[in-house]
Short mmCIF file of C-alpha atoms in Angstrom, two decimals:
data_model
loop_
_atom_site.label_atom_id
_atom_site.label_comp_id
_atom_site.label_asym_id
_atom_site.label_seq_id
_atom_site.Cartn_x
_atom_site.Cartn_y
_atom_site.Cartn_z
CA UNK A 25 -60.71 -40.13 -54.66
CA UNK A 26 -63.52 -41.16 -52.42
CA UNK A 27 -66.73 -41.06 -54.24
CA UNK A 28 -69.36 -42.31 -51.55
CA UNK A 29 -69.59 -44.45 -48.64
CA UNK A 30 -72.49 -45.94 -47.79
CA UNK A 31 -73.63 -47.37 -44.41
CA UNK A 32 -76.09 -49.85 -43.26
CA UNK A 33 -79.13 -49.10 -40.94
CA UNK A 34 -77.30 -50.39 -38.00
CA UNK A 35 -74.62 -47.61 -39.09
CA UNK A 36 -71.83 -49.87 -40.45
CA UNK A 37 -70.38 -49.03 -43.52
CA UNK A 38 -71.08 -51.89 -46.13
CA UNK A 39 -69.70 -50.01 -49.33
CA UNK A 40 -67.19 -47.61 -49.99
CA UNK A 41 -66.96 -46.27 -53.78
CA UNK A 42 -63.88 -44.64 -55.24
CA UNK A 43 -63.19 -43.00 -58.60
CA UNK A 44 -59.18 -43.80 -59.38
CA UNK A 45 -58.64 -41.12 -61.29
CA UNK A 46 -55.45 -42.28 -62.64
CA UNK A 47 -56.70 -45.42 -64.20
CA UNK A 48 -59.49 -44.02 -64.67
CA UNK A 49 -62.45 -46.12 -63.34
CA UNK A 50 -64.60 -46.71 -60.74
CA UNK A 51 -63.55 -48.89 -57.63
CA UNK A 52 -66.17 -50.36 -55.01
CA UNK A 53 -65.41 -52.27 -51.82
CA UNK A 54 -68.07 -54.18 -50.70
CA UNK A 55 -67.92 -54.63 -46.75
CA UNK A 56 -69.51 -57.53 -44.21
CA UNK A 57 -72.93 -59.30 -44.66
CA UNK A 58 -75.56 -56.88 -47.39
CA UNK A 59 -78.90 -57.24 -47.39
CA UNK A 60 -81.01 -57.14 -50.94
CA UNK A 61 -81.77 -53.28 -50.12
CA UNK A 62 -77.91 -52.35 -49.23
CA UNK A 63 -77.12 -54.75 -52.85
CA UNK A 64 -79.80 -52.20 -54.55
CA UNK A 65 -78.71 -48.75 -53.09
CA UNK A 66 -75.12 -49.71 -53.62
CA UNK A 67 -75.15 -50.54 -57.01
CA UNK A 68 -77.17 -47.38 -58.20
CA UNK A 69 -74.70 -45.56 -56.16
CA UNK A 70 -72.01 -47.39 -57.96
CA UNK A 71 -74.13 -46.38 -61.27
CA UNK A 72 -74.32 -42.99 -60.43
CA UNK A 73 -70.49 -42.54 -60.28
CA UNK A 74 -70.53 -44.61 -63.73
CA UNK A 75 -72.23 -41.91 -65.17
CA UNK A 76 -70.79 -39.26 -63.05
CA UNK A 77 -67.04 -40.47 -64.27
CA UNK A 78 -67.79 -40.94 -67.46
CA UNK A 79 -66.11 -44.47 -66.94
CA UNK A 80 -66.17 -47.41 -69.32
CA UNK A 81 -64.39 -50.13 -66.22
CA UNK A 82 -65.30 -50.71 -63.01
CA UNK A 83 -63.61 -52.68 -60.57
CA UNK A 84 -66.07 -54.67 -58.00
CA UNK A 85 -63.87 -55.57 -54.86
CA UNK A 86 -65.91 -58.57 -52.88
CA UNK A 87 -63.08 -59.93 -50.69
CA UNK A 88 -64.10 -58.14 -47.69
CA UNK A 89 -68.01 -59.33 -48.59
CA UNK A 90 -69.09 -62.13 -45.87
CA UNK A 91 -72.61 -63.51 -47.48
CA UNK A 92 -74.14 -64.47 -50.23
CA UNK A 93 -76.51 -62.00 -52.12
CA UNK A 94 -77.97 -64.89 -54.65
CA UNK A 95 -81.45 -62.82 -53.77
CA UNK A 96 -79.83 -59.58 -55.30
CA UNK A 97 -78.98 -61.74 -58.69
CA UNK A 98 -81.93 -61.08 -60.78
CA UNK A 99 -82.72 -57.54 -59.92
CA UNK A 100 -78.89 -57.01 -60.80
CA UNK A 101 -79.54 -58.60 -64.05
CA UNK A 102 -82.64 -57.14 -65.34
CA UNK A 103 -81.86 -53.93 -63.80
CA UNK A 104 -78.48 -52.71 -63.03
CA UNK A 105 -76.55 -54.58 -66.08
CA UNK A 106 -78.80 -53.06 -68.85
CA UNK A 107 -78.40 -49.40 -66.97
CA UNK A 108 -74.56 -50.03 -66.38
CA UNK A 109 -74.23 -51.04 -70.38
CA UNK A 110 -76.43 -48.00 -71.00
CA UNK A 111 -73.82 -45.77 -69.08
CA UNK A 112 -70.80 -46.87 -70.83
CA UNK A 113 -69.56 -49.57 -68.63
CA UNK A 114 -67.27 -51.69 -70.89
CA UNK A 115 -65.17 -53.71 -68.76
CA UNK A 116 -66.30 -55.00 -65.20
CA UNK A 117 -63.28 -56.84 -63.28
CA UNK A 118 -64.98 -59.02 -60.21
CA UNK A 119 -62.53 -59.60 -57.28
CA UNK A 120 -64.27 -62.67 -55.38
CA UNK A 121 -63.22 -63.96 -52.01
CA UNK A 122 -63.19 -67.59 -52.90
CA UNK A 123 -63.29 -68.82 -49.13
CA UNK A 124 -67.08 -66.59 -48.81
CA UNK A 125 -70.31 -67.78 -49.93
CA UNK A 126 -70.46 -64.22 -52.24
CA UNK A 127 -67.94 -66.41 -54.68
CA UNK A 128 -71.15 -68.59 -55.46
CA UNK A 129 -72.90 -64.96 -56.21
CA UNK A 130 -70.33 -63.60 -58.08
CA UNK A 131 -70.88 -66.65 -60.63
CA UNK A 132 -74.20 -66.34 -61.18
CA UNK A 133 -74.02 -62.76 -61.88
CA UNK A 134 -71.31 -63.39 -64.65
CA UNK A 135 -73.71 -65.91 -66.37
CA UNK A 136 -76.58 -63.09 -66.32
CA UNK A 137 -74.16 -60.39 -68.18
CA UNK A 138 -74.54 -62.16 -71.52
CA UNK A 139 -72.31 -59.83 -73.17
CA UNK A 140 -73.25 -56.55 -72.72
CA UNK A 141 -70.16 -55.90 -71.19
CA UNK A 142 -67.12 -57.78 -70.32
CA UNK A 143 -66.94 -59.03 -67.23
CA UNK A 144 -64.33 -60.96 -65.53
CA UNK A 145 -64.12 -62.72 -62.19
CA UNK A 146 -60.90 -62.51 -59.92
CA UNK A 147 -59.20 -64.12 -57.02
CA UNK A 148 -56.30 -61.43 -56.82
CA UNK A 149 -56.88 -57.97 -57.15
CA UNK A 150 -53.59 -56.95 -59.12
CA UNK A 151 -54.72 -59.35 -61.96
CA UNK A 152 -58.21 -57.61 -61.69
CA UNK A 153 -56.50 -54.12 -61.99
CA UNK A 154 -54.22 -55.61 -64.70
CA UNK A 155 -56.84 -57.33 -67.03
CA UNK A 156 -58.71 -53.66 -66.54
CA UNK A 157 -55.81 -52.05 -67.60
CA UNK A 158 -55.07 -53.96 -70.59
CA UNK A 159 -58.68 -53.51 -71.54
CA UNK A 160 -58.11 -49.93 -71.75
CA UNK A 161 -55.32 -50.40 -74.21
CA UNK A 162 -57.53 -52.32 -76.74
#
């Protein structure tokens, strides 16, 4: 079920958030170049359905992401992971595009999560959904 979608100023879409209501967590697909302010609105929109959902995994889909958003990295750590963890977010299953520059991102946001949720970074989106779902089990 579509949650949101979220467009740029130039009226592309950049984000698209989903609630998978039979797994039972939130899905975003991230879309073309972001800029810091897109990373910011997107992610408290992500956040919001968090808490809307109730859900403890999310699954952040980056293979349609073109450029890096190293600039977005510390807001997203002192900001976004605390309220995620705060929310209930459990389980956080990264799908990177290894041929973009968001891979290099991706790796730096895993270092910042220093445990207060699981996260996991993914090349294939099937092992993303299955890790999630395996998570759920535990």
């Amino acid at each position: 079920m579509k949650v949101q979608e979220l467009t740029s100023s130039t009226g592309k879409t950049y984000l698209t958030i989903h609630f998978d209501q039979q797994h039972q967590w939130v899905y975003n697909d991230w879309i073309g170049y972001v800029s810091p302010e897109n990373v910011k609105q997107g992610s408290l929109a992500v956040l919001e359905a968090i808490k809307q959902h109730k859900a403890s995994c999310g699954l952040n889909d980056n293979r349609h992401l073109v450029g890096r958003w190293d600039e977005s990295v510390e807001w997203i750590e002192q900001v976004w992971i605390p309220m995620a963890a705060e929310a209930g977010l459990k389980y956080y299953a990264h799908v990177a595009n290894a041929e973009a520059f968001a891979a290099a991102s991706s790796a730096d946001m895993l270092n910042r999560v220093r445990g207060r949720f699981k996260m996991r970074i993914f090349q294939d989106i099937d092992e993303a959904r299955e890790w999630l779902t395996v998570c759920q089990q535990n």
